[in-house]
Short mmCIF file of C-alpha atoms and ligand atoms in Angstrom, two decimals:
data_model
loop_
_atom_site.label_atom_id
_atom_site.label_comp_id
_atom_site.label_asym_id
_atom_site.label_seq_id
_atom_site.Cartn_x
_atom_site.Cartn_y
_atom_site.Cartn_z
CA UNK T 1 -21.57 7.27 -4.16
CA UNK T 2 -19.15 4.46 -4.89
CA UNK T 3 -19.60 1.72 -2.36
CA UNK T 4 -16.66 1.16 -0.06
CA UNK T 5 -14.90 -2.13 0.22
CA UNK T 6 -12.25 -3.58 2.49
CA UNK T 7 -9.46 -5.85 1.30
CA UNK T 8 -7.75 -7.79 4.05
CA UNK T 9 -4.33 -8.30 2.51
CA UNK T 10 -1.37 -10.35 3.68
CA UNK T 11 1.92 -8.57 3.01
CA UNK T 12 4.14 -11.60 3.62
CA UNK T 13 7.01 -11.67 6.09
CA UNK T 14 8.85 -8.56 4.78
CA UNK T 15 10.69 -9.28 1.51
CA UNK T 16 8.81 -7.34 -1.17
CA UNK T 17 9.18 -10.27 -3.56
CA UNK T 18 6.88 -12.29 -1.32
CA UNK T 19 3.94 -9.92 -1.67
CA UNK T 20 1.29 -11.46 -3.93
CA UNK T 21 0.42 -9.99 -7.33
CA UNK T 22 -3.10 -9.43 -6.06
CA UNK T 23 -1.81 -7.62 -2.99
CA UNK T 24 0.40 -5.35 -5.08
CA UNK T 25 -2.37 -4.48 -7.51
CA UNK T 26 -4.67 -3.55 -4.61
CA UNK T 27 -2.05 -1.38 -2.91
CA UNK T 28 -1.63 0.56 -6.12
CA UNK T 29 -5.38 1.22 -6.28
CA UNK T 30 -6.05 1.89 -2.61
CA UNK T 31 -7.65 5.07 -1.23
CA UNK T 32 -6.64 4.14 2.30
CA UNK T 33 -4.01 1.72 3.56
CA UNK T 34 -4.08 0.69 7.21
CA UNK T 35 -0.96 -1.26 8.08
CA UNK T 36 0.87 -3.00 10.90
CA UNK T 37 4.39 -2.84 12.24
CA UNK T 38 5.54 -6.06 10.56
CA UNK T 39 4.89 -4.95 6.99
CA UNK T 40 8.17 -4.59 5.03
CA UNK T 41 9.46 -1.07 4.32
CA UNK T 42 9.82 -1.74 0.62
CA UNK T 43 6.19 -2.83 0.46
CA UNK T 44 5.04 0.37 2.16
CA UNK T 45 6.89 2.20 -0.58
CA UNK T 46 4.46 0.79 -3.15
CA UNK T 47 1.59 2.76 -1.66
CA UNK T 48 0.83 5.68 -3.96
CA UNK T 49 1.30 9.17 -2.52
CA UNK T 50 -2.36 9.83 -3.18
CA UNK T 51 -3.47 7.16 -0.71
CA UNK T 52 -4.08 7.90 2.94
CA UNK T 53 -1.66 5.84 5.05
CA UNK T 54 -2.39 4.88 8.63
CA UNK T 55 0.13 3.06 10.78
CA UNK T 56 -1.72 1.20 13.49
CA UNK T 57 1.21 -1.00 14.46
CA UNK T 58 3.47 -0.92 17.43
CA UNK T 59 6.16 1.71 17.39
CA UNK T 60 8.91 1.99 19.98
CA UNK T 61 7.46 3.75 22.98
CA UNK T 62 3.97 4.05 21.54
CA UNK T 63 1.27 1.55 22.03
CA UNK T 64 -0.47 0.14 19.02
CA UNK T 65 -3.95 1.33 18.17
CA UNK T 66 -6.38 -0.91 20.10
CA UNK T 67 -8.10 -3.61 18.04
CA UNK T 68 -11.56 -2.13 18.64
CA UNK T 69 -10.43 1.14 17.18
CA UNK T 70 -8.93 -0.53 14.11
CA UNK T 71 -12.21 -2.35 13.51
CA UNK T 72 -14.07 0.96 13.75
CA UNK T 73 -11.61 2.65 11.41
CA UNK T 74 -12.10 -0.02 8.75
CA UNK T 75 -15.86 0.36 9.02
CA UNK T 76 -15.77 4.17 8.85
CA UNK T 77 -13.47 4.35 5.85
CA UNK T 78 -15.53 1.78 3.97
CA UNK T 79 -18.72 3.65 4.82
CA UNK T 80 -17.15 6.74 3.28
CA UNK T 81 -17.03 4.79 0.03
CA UNK T 82 -13.29 4.19 0.05
CA UNK T 83 -11.25 1.32 -1.25
CA UNK T 84 -9.57 0.24 1.97
CA UNK T 85 -6.58 -2.07 2.11
CA UNK T 86 -5.96 -3.53 5.53
CA UNK T 87 -2.36 -4.65 5.19
CA UNK T 88 -1.01 -7.17 7.68
CA UNK T 89 2.29 -8.97 8.10
CA UNK T 90 2.43 -12.54 6.81
CA UNK T 91 -1.02 -14.01 6.32
CA UNK T 92 -3.91 -11.90 7.64
CA UNK T 93 -5.62 -14.79 9.41
CA UNK T 94 -2.69 -16.71 10.87
CA UNK T 95 -2.37 -15.17 14.34
CA UNK T 96 -3.24 -11.95 12.59
CA UNK T 97 -6.65 -11.16 14.11
CA UNK T 98 -8.05 -10.90 10.59
CA UNK T 99 -11.13 -12.79 11.69
CA UNK T 100 -11.88 -10.21 14.37
CA UNK T 101 -11.59 -7.38 11.88
CA UNK T 102 -14.12 -8.97 9.56
CA UNK T 103 -16.77 -9.35 12.28
CA UNK T 104 -17.82 -5.71 12.35
CA UNK T 105 -17.69 -5.41 8.55
CA UNK T 106 -19.89 -8.48 8.16
CA UNK T 107 -22.35 -7.11 10.71
CA UNK T 108 -22.66 -3.90 8.68
CA UNK T 109 -22.82 -5.64 5.32
CA UNK T 110 -19.63 -4.00 4.15
CA UNK T 111 -18.24 -5.94 1.18
CA UNK T 112 -14.78 -7.40 1.71
CA UNK T 113 -12.24 -9.77 0.20
CA UNK T 114 -9.34 -11.60 1.76
CA UNK T 115 -5.97 -11.87 0.04
CA UNK T 116 -3.92 -14.54 1.81
CA UNK T 117 -0.26 -13.81 2.39
CA UNK T 118 2.91 -15.82 2.59
CA UNK T 119 3.11 -16.58 6.28
CA UNK T 120 6.29 -15.98 8.23
CA UNK T 121 5.71 -19.36 9.87
CA UNK T 122 6.82 -21.08 6.68
CA UNK T 123 8.77 -18.39 4.80
CA UNK T 124 11.12 -17.34 7.61
CA UNK T 125 12.37 -20.92 8.13
CA UNK T 126 12.65 -21.28 4.34
CA UNK T 127 14.90 -18.19 4.14
CA UNK T 128 17.03 -19.66 6.92
CA UNK T 129 17.47 -22.95 5.06
CA UNK T 130 14.93 -24.89 7.13
CA UNK T 131 12.27 -26.83 5.22
CA UNK T 132 9.35 -27.05 7.64
CA UNK T 133 8.76 -30.67 6.65
CA UNK T 134 11.07 -33.28 5.17
CA UNK T 135 10.12 -36.89 4.56
CA UNK T 136 13.18 -38.19 6.37
CA UNK T 137 12.47 -36.22 9.53
CA UNK T 138 8.81 -35.57 10.22
CA UNK T 139 5.32 -36.00 8.95
CA UNK T 140 3.61 -32.98 10.41
CA UNK T 141 4.15 -29.32 11.19
CA UNK T 142 2.39 -27.33 13.90
CA UNK T 143 2.09 -23.60 14.32
CA UNK T 144 1.65 -22.41 17.88
CA UNK T 145 1.38 -18.98 19.46
CA UNK T 146 3.95 -18.32 22.13
CA UNK T 147 2.13 -15.16 23.12
CA UNK T 148 0.30 -16.43 26.13
CA UNK T 149 0.09 -14.77 29.48
CA UNK T 150 3.32 -16.36 30.62
CA UNK T 151 3.47 -19.25 28.21
CA UNK T 152 2.95 -21.37 31.26
CA UNK T 153 2.02 -25.02 31.08
CA UNK T 154 -1.56 -23.96 31.54
CA UNK T 155 -1.49 -22.18 28.18
CA UNK T 156 0.47 -24.63 26.08
CA UNK T 157 -0.03 -28.37 26.33
CA UNK T 158 3.61 -29.39 25.99
CA UNK T 159 2.97 -33.11 26.42
CA UNK T 160 0.55 -33.08 23.51
CA UNK T 161 3.07 -31.19 21.38
CA UNK T 162 5.89 -33.61 22.18
CA UNK T 163 3.68 -36.58 21.26
CA UNK T 164 2.98 -35.11 17.82
CA UNK T 165 6.61 -35.72 16.87
CA UNK T 166 6.45 -33.07 14.14
CA UNK T 167 8.09 -29.72 13.47
CA UNK T 168 6.92 -27.14 16.01
CA UNK T 169 6.80 -23.50 15.01
CA UNK T 170 6.18 -20.86 17.66
CA UNK T 171 5.22 -17.34 16.67
CA UNK T 172 5.37 -14.42 19.10
CA UNK T 173 7.48 -16.56 21.39
CA UNK T 174 10.75 -14.71 21.91
CA UNK T 175 9.80 -13.30 25.29
CA UNK T 176 8.76 -16.77 26.42
CA UNK T 177 11.62 -18.68 24.78
CA UNK T 178 13.03 -19.97 28.04
CA UNK T 179 9.62 -21.12 29.20
CA UNK T 180 8.78 -22.82 25.90
CA UNK T 181 12.04 -24.77 25.80
CA UNK T 182 11.86 -25.89 29.40
CA UNK T 183 8.19 -26.83 28.94
CA UNK T 184 9.11 -29.11 26.05
CA UNK T 185 12.02 -30.61 27.98
CA UNK T 186 9.83 -31.25 31.02
CA UNK T 187 7.32 -32.97 28.78
CA UNK T 188 10.05 -35.37 27.69
CA UNK T 189 11.45 -33.95 24.49
CA UNK T 190 15.05 -34.97 23.70
CA UNK T 191 17.40 -32.30 25.08
CA UNK T 192 19.48 -32.59 21.92
CA UNK T 193 16.53 -31.93 19.59
CA UNK T 194 17.69 -29.46 16.93
CA UNK T 195 16.06 -26.06 17.34
CA UNK T 196 16.39 -22.53 15.99
CA UNK T 197 15.40 -18.94 16.61
CA UNK T 198 15.02 -16.87 13.45
CA UNK T 199 15.02 -13.10 13.79
CA UNK T 200 13.67 -10.66 11.17
CA UNK T 201 13.44 -13.36 8.54
CA UNK T 202 13.48 -12.46 4.83
CA UNK T 203 15.02 -9.03 5.52
CA UNK T 204 18.63 -8.07 4.84
CA UNK T 205 19.34 -8.27 8.56
CA UNK T 206 17.85 -11.70 9.18
CA UNK T 207 19.66 -13.74 11.83
CA UNK T 208 19.57 -17.40 12.79
CA UNK T 209 20.62 -19.09 15.99
CA UNK T 210 20.60 -22.88 15.82
CA UNK T 211 21.28 -25.00 18.90
CA UNK T 212 20.05 -28.11 20.66
CA UNK T 213 16.78 -27.44 22.47
CA UNK T 214 18.44 -27.42 25.90
CA UNK T 215 20.85 -24.63 25.05
CA UNK T 216 18.73 -22.55 22.67
CA UNK T 217 17.62 -19.90 25.21
CA UNK T 218 21.21 -19.32 26.31
CA UNK T 219 22.50 -19.07 22.74
CA UNK T 220 19.66 -16.77 21.71
CA UNK T 221 20.28 -14.49 24.69
CA UNK T 222 23.99 -14.42 23.88
CA UNK T 223 23.20 -13.32 20.34
CA UNK T 224 20.74 -10.75 21.63
CA UNK T 225 17.82 -12.03 19.58
CA UNK T 226 14.74 -9.80 19.71
CA UNK T 227 11.22 -9.85 18.31
CA UNK T 228 10.07 -10.39 15.67
CA UNK T 229 11.43 -13.89 15.64
CA UNK T 230 10.22 -17.41 15.14
CA UNK T 231 11.16 -20.47 17.14
CA UNK T 232 11.45 -23.74 15.28
CA UNK T 233 11.87 -27.02 17.12
CA UNK T 234 12.37 -30.23 15.17
CA UNK T 235 14.88 -32.42 13.38
CA UNK T 236 14.56 -30.31 10.20
CA UNK T 237 16.55 -27.58 11.97
CA UNK T 238 19.66 -29.72 11.51
CA UNK T 239 19.52 -28.91 7.80
CA UNK T 240 19.94 -25.15 8.28
CA UNK T 241 23.72 -25.08 8.14
CA UNK T 242 23.76 -26.90 4.83
CA UNK T 243 20.76 -25.24 3.28
CA UNK T 244 21.20 -21.61 4.35
CA UNK T 245 21.09 -19.67 1.10
CA UNK T 246 19.77 -16.16 1.65
CA UNK T 247 22.99 -14.68 3.06
CA UNK T 248 25.01 -16.39 0.36
CA UNK T 249 23.44 -14.36 -2.44
CA UNK T 250 25.90 -11.84 -3.91
CA UNK T 251 24.12 -8.95 -2.14
CA UNK T 252 22.39 -11.03 0.54
CA UNK T 253 22.39 -9.18 3.85
CA UNK T 254 23.04 -5.85 2.19
CA UNK T 255 20.89 -2.78 2.34
CA UNK T 256 21.39 -0.38 -0.50
CA UNK T 257 20.02 3.12 -0.56
CA UNK T 258 19.03 4.19 -4.07
CA UNK T 259 18.93 7.92 -4.72
CA UNK T 260 17.57 7.81 -8.24
CA UNK T 261 14.21 9.38 -9.06
CA UNK T 262 11.54 6.73 -8.54
CA UNK T 263 10.41 6.63 -12.15
CA UNK T 264 13.93 5.78 -13.31
CA UNK T 265 14.91 3.43 -10.52
CA UNK T 266 12.83 0.37 -11.29
CA UNK T 267 15.34 -1.58 -13.39
CA UNK T 268 18.14 -0.80 -10.99
CA UNK T 269 16.05 -1.89 -8.02
CA UNK T 270 15.04 -5.05 -9.87
CA UNK T 271 18.68 -5.97 -10.51
CA UNK T 272 19.58 -5.28 -6.87
CA UNK T 273 16.76 -7.54 -5.73
CA UNK T 274 17.95 -10.29 -8.05
CA UNK T 275 21.29 -10.22 -6.26
CA UNK T 276 19.56 -10.44 -2.89
CA UNK T 277 19.82 -6.84 -1.66
CA UNK T 278 17.18 -5.02 0.29
CA UNK T 279 16.61 -1.62 -1.25
CA UNK T 280 15.62 1.71 0.23
CA UNK T 281 14.55 4.30 -2.23
CA UNK T 282 15.33 7.87 -1.34
CA UNK T 283 14.80 9.87 -4.51
CA UNK T 284 16.93 12.97 -4.07
CA UNK T 285 16.25 14.63 -7.40
CA UNK T 286 13.31 15.09 -9.68
CA UNK T 287 13.30 16.28 -13.26
CA UNK T 288 10.87 19.01 -14.08
CA UNK T 289 10.22 19.80 -17.75
CA UNK T 290 10.52 23.44 -18.69
CA UNK T 291 7.11 24.48 -19.96
CA UNK T 292 6.38 26.64 -21.79
CA UNK T 293 9.70 26.51 -23.57
CA UNK T 294 9.85 29.21 -26.27
CA UNK T 295 13.52 28.51 -27.06
CA UNK T 296 12.85 24.85 -27.68
CA UNK T 297 9.80 25.83 -29.75
CA UNK T 298 11.93 28.13 -31.85
CA UNK T 299 14.65 25.55 -32.47
CA UNK T 300 12.11 22.87 -33.28
CA UNK T 301 10.78 25.25 -35.90
CA UNK T 302 14.19 25.21 -37.58
CA UNK T 303 15.06 21.57 -37.08
CA UNK T 304 16.06 21.18 -40.69
CA UNK T 305 19.04 23.43 -40.01
CA UNK T 306 20.47 20.85 -37.61
CA UNK T 307 22.33 17.65 -38.38
CA UNK T 308 22.64 16.45 -34.76
CA UNK T 309 20.46 16.22 -31.67
CA UNK T 310 22.38 15.46 -28.49
CA UNK T 311 20.97 13.85 -25.34
CA UNK T 312 22.81 13.53 -22.06
CA UNK T 313 20.32 11.56 -19.96
CA UNK T 314 17.43 9.11 -20.34
CA UNK T 315 15.24 11.68 -18.57
CA UNK T 316 16.05 14.20 -21.30
CA UNK T 317 15.03 11.70 -23.98
CA UNK T 318 11.74 10.97 -22.24
CA UNK T 319 10.90 14.63 -21.74
CA UNK T 320 11.79 15.49 -25.34
CA UNK T 321 9.52 12.82 -26.82
CA UNK T 322 6.76 13.77 -24.41
CA UNK T 323 7.13 17.34 -25.63
CA UNK T 324 6.86 16.25 -29.27
CA UNK T 325 3.72 14.26 -28.45
CA UNK T 326 2.14 17.05 -26.45
CA UNK T 327 2.74 19.57 -29.23
CA UNK T 328 1.32 17.10 -31.76
CA UNK T 329 4.61 16.64 -33.58
CA UNK T 330 5.25 13.37 -35.32
CA UNK T 331 8.66 11.70 -34.77
CA UNK T 332 9.15 11.91 -38.51
CA UNK T 333 9.82 15.61 -38.01
CA UNK T 334 13.31 14.46 -37.02
CA UNK T 335 13.89 13.23 -40.56
CA UNK T 336 17.51 12.45 -41.24
CA UNK T 337 18.86 14.13 -38.11
CA UNK T 338 21.50 12.06 -36.32
CA UNK T 339 21.17 11.47 -32.62
CA UNK T 340 24.02 11.38 -30.12
CA UNK T 341 23.74 9.84 -26.64
CA UNK T 342 26.10 10.27 -23.70
CA UNK T 343 25.94 6.60 -22.75
CA UNK T 344 24.15 3.30 -23.21
CA UNK T 345 21.21 4.12 -20.93
CA UNK T 346 20.45 7.24 -22.94
CA UNK T 347 20.92 5.28 -26.19
CA UNK T 348 18.53 2.65 -24.83
CA UNK T 349 15.93 5.33 -24.11
CA UNK T 350 16.21 6.47 -27.74
CA UNK T 351 15.84 2.90 -28.99
CA UNK T 352 12.62 2.63 -27.04
CA UNK T 353 11.34 5.41 -29.31
CA UNK T 354 12.49 3.49 -32.38
CA UNK T 355 15.63 5.50 -33.08
CA UNK T 356 19.22 4.29 -32.80
CA UNK T 357 21.94 6.64 -31.60
CA UNK T 358 24.48 7.39 -34.31
CA UNK T 359 27.10 8.21 -31.72
CA UNK T 360 27.91 7.09 -28.17
CA UNK T 361 31.34 7.93 -26.73
CA UNK T 362 33.49 5.17 -25.29
CA UNK T 363 33.66 6.92 -21.95
CA UNK T 364 30.25 8.04 -20.79
CA UNK T 365 30.77 11.62 -19.74
CA UNK T 366 30.11 15.10 -21.05
CA UNK T 367 33.74 15.82 -22.01
CA UNK T 368 34.11 12.58 -23.98
CA UNK T 369 30.81 13.21 -25.75
CA UNK T 370 31.92 16.74 -26.68
CA UNK T 371 35.29 15.56 -27.97
CA UNK T 372 33.78 12.84 -30.11
CA UNK T 373 31.19 15.23 -31.53
CA UNK T 374 33.96 17.71 -32.30
CA UNK T 375 35.49 15.03 -34.53
CA UNK T 376 32.32 13.73 -36.11
CA UNK T 377 30.20 16.84 -36.51
CA UNK T 378 32.65 19.11 -38.30
CA UNK T 379 30.82 21.71 -40.34
CA UNK T 380 27.50 20.45 -39.02
CA UNK T 381 25.06 22.06 -36.62
CA UNK T 382 24.35 20.54 -33.25
CA UNK T 383 21.36 20.98 -30.96
CA UNK T 384 21.92 20.07 -27.30
CA UNK T 385 18.77 19.08 -25.44
CA UNK T 386 19.58 18.73 -21.75
CA UNK T 387 19.25 19.92 -18.18
CA UNK T 388 19.55 23.60 -17.37
CA UNK T 389 22.42 22.82 -15.02
CA UNK T 390 24.09 20.38 -17.43
CA UNK T 391 27.85 19.90 -17.34
CA UNK T 392 29.89 22.76 -18.87
CA UNK T 393 32.35 20.18 -20.23
CA UNK T 394 30.15 19.48 -23.22
CA UNK T 395 29.91 23.03 -24.64
CA UNK T 396 33.56 23.64 -23.77
CA UNK T 397 34.66 20.66 -25.88
CA UNK T 398 32.38 21.69 -28.74
CA UNK T 399 33.64 25.24 -28.71
CA UNK T 400 37.20 24.01 -28.69
CA UNK T 401 36.42 21.80 -31.69
CA UNK T 402 34.89 24.73 -33.54
CA UNK T 403 31.45 23.16 -33.65
CA UNK T 404 28.40 25.33 -34.13
CA UNK T 405 25.87 24.40 -31.47
CA UNK T 406 22.78 25.58 -29.63
CA UNK T 407 22.33 24.59 -26.00
CA UNK T 408 18.65 24.28 -25.09
CA UNK T 409 17.53 23.56 -21.56
CA UNK T 410 14.56 21.22 -21.59
CA UNK T 411 14.35 20.40 -17.89
CA UNK T 412 15.37 21.48 -14.45
CA UNK T 413 16.82 19.15 -11.89
CA UNK T 414 15.10 19.76 -8.59
CA UNK T 415 16.44 18.53 -5.30
CA UNK T 416 13.75 16.55 -3.66
CA UNK T 417 13.37 15.53 -0.07
CA UNK T 418 10.82 12.89 0.81
CA UNK T 419 11.38 10.26 3.48
CA UNK T 420 14.41 12.10 4.81
CA UNK T 421 13.65 11.25 8.40
CA UNK T 422 13.57 7.55 7.59
CA UNK T 423 16.80 7.70 5.59
CA UNK T 424 18.54 9.68 8.30
CA UNK T 425 17.45 7.17 10.92
CA UNK T 426 18.77 4.31 8.81
CA UNK T 427 22.11 6.01 8.30
CA UNK T 428 22.39 6.95 11.96
CA UNK T 429 21.92 3.37 13.03
CA UNK T 430 24.37 2.03 10.43
CA UNK T 431 21.68 0.07 8.74
CA UNK T 432 22.71 1.15 5.24
CA UNK T 433 25.58 -0.77 3.69
CA UNK T 434 25.98 1.41 0.63
CA UNK T 435 24.43 4.40 -1.09
CA UNK T 436 24.19 4.22 -4.88
CA UNK T 437 24.51 7.38 -6.95
CA UNK T 438 23.65 7.56 -10.63
CA UNK T 439 24.60 11.18 -11.25
CA UNK T 440 26.40 14.05 -9.58
CA UNK T 441 23.04 15.72 -9.01
CA UNK T 442 21.82 12.76 -6.95
CA UNK T 443 24.90 13.22 -4.73
CA UNK T 444 24.19 16.93 -4.24
CA UNK T 445 20.50 16.21 -3.67
CA UNK T 446 21.40 13.58 -1.07
CA UNK T 447 23.67 15.93 0.85
CA UNK T 448 21.21 18.78 0.58
CA UNK T 449 18.46 16.56 1.97
CA UNK T 450 20.46 15.13 4.86
CA UNK T 451 22.24 18.31 5.79
CA UNK T 452 25.33 18.64 7.88
CA UNK T 453 26.66 15.29 9.06
CA UNK T 454 29.69 13.07 8.89
CA UNK T 455 29.69 11.60 5.40
CA UNK T 456 33.01 9.82 5.79
CA UNK T 457 31.30 6.63 6.96
CA UNK T 458 29.13 6.38 3.87
CA UNK T 459 30.11 3.91 1.21
CA UNK T 460 29.21 5.53 -2.08
CA UNK T 461 28.82 3.40 -5.19
CA UNK T 462 29.02 5.79 -8.14
CA UNK T 463 28.08 5.23 -11.74
CA UNK T 464 30.90 7.30 -13.22
CA UNK T 465 33.84 9.57 -12.53
CA UNK T 466 31.85 12.84 -12.45
CA UNK T 467 29.48 11.36 -9.90
CA UNK T 468 32.42 10.01 -7.91
CA UNK T 469 34.08 13.43 -7.80
CA UNK T 470 30.96 14.86 -6.22
CA UNK T 471 30.82 12.06 -3.63
CA UNK T 472 34.52 12.39 -2.81
CA UNK T 473 34.11 16.11 -2.29
CA UNK T 474 31.80 15.32 0.64
CA UNK T 475 34.32 12.84 2.01
CA UNK T 476 32.40 9.67 1.22
CA UNK T 477 34.20 6.35 0.78
CA UNK T 478 33.78 6.36 -2.96
CA UNK T 479 34.05 3.68 -5.62
CA UNK T 480 33.25 3.88 -9.32
CA UNK T 481 31.57 1.38 -11.66
CA UNK T 482 33.72 -0.02 -14.43
CA UNK T 483 31.44 1.36 -17.14
CA UNK T 484 28.78 3.94 -16.53
CA UNK T 485 25.91 1.46 -16.77
CA UNK T 486 23.37 0.19 -14.28
CA UNK T 487 24.52 -3.47 -14.54
CA UNK T 488 28.09 -2.33 -13.84
CA UNK T 489 26.91 -0.31 -10.86
CA UNK T 490 25.24 -3.44 -9.49
CA UNK T 491 28.44 -5.38 -10.15
CA UNK T 492 30.40 -2.74 -8.24
CA UNK T 493 28.11 -3.21 -5.22
CA UNK T 494 28.60 -6.98 -5.43
CA UNK T 495 32.37 -6.47 -5.38
CA UNK T 496 32.14 -4.00 -2.52
CA UNK T 497 30.23 -6.55 -0.46
CA UNK T 498 32.64 -9.36 -1.38
CA UNK T 499 35.54 -7.22 -0.17
CA UNK T 500 33.78 -6.62 3.13
CA UNK T 501 33.93 -10.41 3.48
N1 SAH L 601 0.16 -13.13 10.47
C1 SAH L 601 1.59 -13.24 10.65
C2 SAH L 601 1.96 -13.54 12.07
C3 SAH L 601 1.53 -12.50 13.04
S1 SAH L 601 2.03 -12.84 14.67
C4 SAH L 601 2.15 -14.28 9.68
O1 SAH L 601 1.40 -15.00 9.04
O2 SAH L 601 3.37 -14.30 9.52
C5 SAH L 601 3.56 -11.96 14.75
C6 SAH L 601 4.70 -12.93 14.86
O3 SAH L 601 5.03 -13.43 13.58
C7 SAH L 601 5.97 -12.34 15.37
O4 SAH L 601 5.98 -12.24 16.78
C8 SAH L 601 6.99 -13.34 14.90
O5 SAH L 601 6.97 -14.49 15.70
C9 SAH L 601 6.41 -13.71 13.56
N2 SAH L 601 7.02 -12.95 12.45
C10 SAH L 601 6.39 -12.19 11.56
N3 SAH L 601 7.25 -11.71 10.65
C11 SAH L 601 8.46 -12.19 10.99
C12 SAH L 601 9.76 -12.07 10.42
N4 SAH L 601 9.99 -11.32 9.33
N5 SAH L 601 10.77 -12.71 11.03
C13 SAH L 601 10.56 -13.44 12.14
N6 SAH L 601 9.36 -13.59 12.70
C14 SAH L 601 8.31 -12.99 12.13
#
C-alpha cells in the first residue's frame, strides 16, 4: 500500500493569486483536502472533484470541528495511505495551530511536509496600502494574537508593546478591539497614533477603516467591521490613503460570476484576475461529444467531396480534432479543405491545431457566418460540424444562398448544475456584481440551474447579440461586448464597473 503523507499547506489570506505554486500543485494531486473557514473560495475551486473535501472550519451557527478531532482525522487519512492536504488560511504556523496538528503525526511516524503560506498579517495590510515597515517610521513589526480570554491586561503586556515603538499587528482581535486600543492608550501610546482595521483583506469586498488610535473602535463599529479582520497600529497606517491600490484596479472590488464550462474558462478568468476581479465559476453547460457518431463517420469517409468545414465554437474544434485522433486519422486527411470559423476564438482554436481559418465573418454570429459563406462558397460543398442545438440562422442563410451543405451534430450541450447552492446564496446576498455569459446556452443553463427568481437585478455581461437576446428575455440588465471576443467581454465589465462609479 502507498504510504500516506500529510502536507500542511498555507492557502494565503484569500486571493487565489497568493497561493504558492507548491500549494497549488499539491491541491491538484490531493486525495483528501481538509480545510478551514478562512481559505478563499477560488482556491477551494482548485480541488479536483475526485478528492474528498472536508470543511472543518467555522460555519455560521455550527461550531468548528474540535482540534483533537482534526488531529485524529489527519492521522486516520494518512494511515489509509492517502495524500492529505491540510489547507489553512494564511500561513499554517502563524496562529494557525499547525504545530499542534503535527504532534500526533510525528508521534505516529507519519511523513509530512509544511508549505508556508502568505500570512494575512503582512498581506492584508499590503492590499490596504500599508507597508508593515518603512524606514522613516519604524524599525520593527510585531504580530500579536488578540484572541485572549478578554484581551485583558493580564493577557497582553501593553506597556511592553508600547515600548517597542514598532508596527503592531493584532490578529483575531476584532471582538477585543475596544480593549486593545484602550490598553495601548493606558500604557501611554499617543492617542493620535495612526491605526487601522482591515476586514476581509485581499478579497473583492475588503474594507479598511483608518483612524487615530483613540477613535478607531468607534469608527470600526460605525462601519460595522466584522471578523475576519486585522488591527494595525503604527505610523505606517498614515500611508494607507496614498498607497491604497487594490480597489483602484479596473475591476478591483468586483465579483464576477463566470458561467463558462471550466475547461474553457481559464483564459477569461486569468484576464479578469489581471484587472483585479474576484471570480466565481459556475459552469452552467458542458459539451458532450456524440459517440458513436455514424453520420460524422460517413461524412469523414467522403471528405474529398467537401470544399469547406465550418466550426461555430472552440469546443466544436476541440471535439473534432479529438475525434480525428481517437479514430487514428491524420490531420492531413483534411487536405485542401478550407475551414470557416464563426469568430476569433474559434479561429484561434483552429490555429492551435496548425490550421488557419480561410473565413471569419466580421460580425461573429451564425447569420453573418451563413451569409458570408453563401457568397464565398458558391458551387462548393459545405460540411457544418457543430452542436446538435446549434443556431438555425446558419442553415437558413446557406439555404437562402443556394449552398449545398450537410449539418452534422458532433456534440450536445448539456445544462450542468454544480455549486448551485453557493451561487444562489451569493446572488441572494447581492455579492455578485455581474454575471458573464459567453453563449446563449450559458444563459439558459444559468436560468435552468437557478430556477424561478427575479432576474431583473442581475447585471449580465454578454459576449454577443444572440447571447444578449437570451439574457434580455429573462429580464436581466444586459450589456453586450463590442466584439464577440473574451478581451472585449472583459473590457465591457471594466466599463460597467466604471459607470457604477
Ligand atoms: N494563519 C493565519 C492566521 C490565522 S488566525 C495567517 O497566517 O494569516 C485568524 C485571523 O487571521 C483572523 O481572525 C484575522 O485576524 C486574520 N485574517 C486571516 N485572513 C484574513 C483576511 N483575509 N482579512 C483580514 N484578516 C484576516
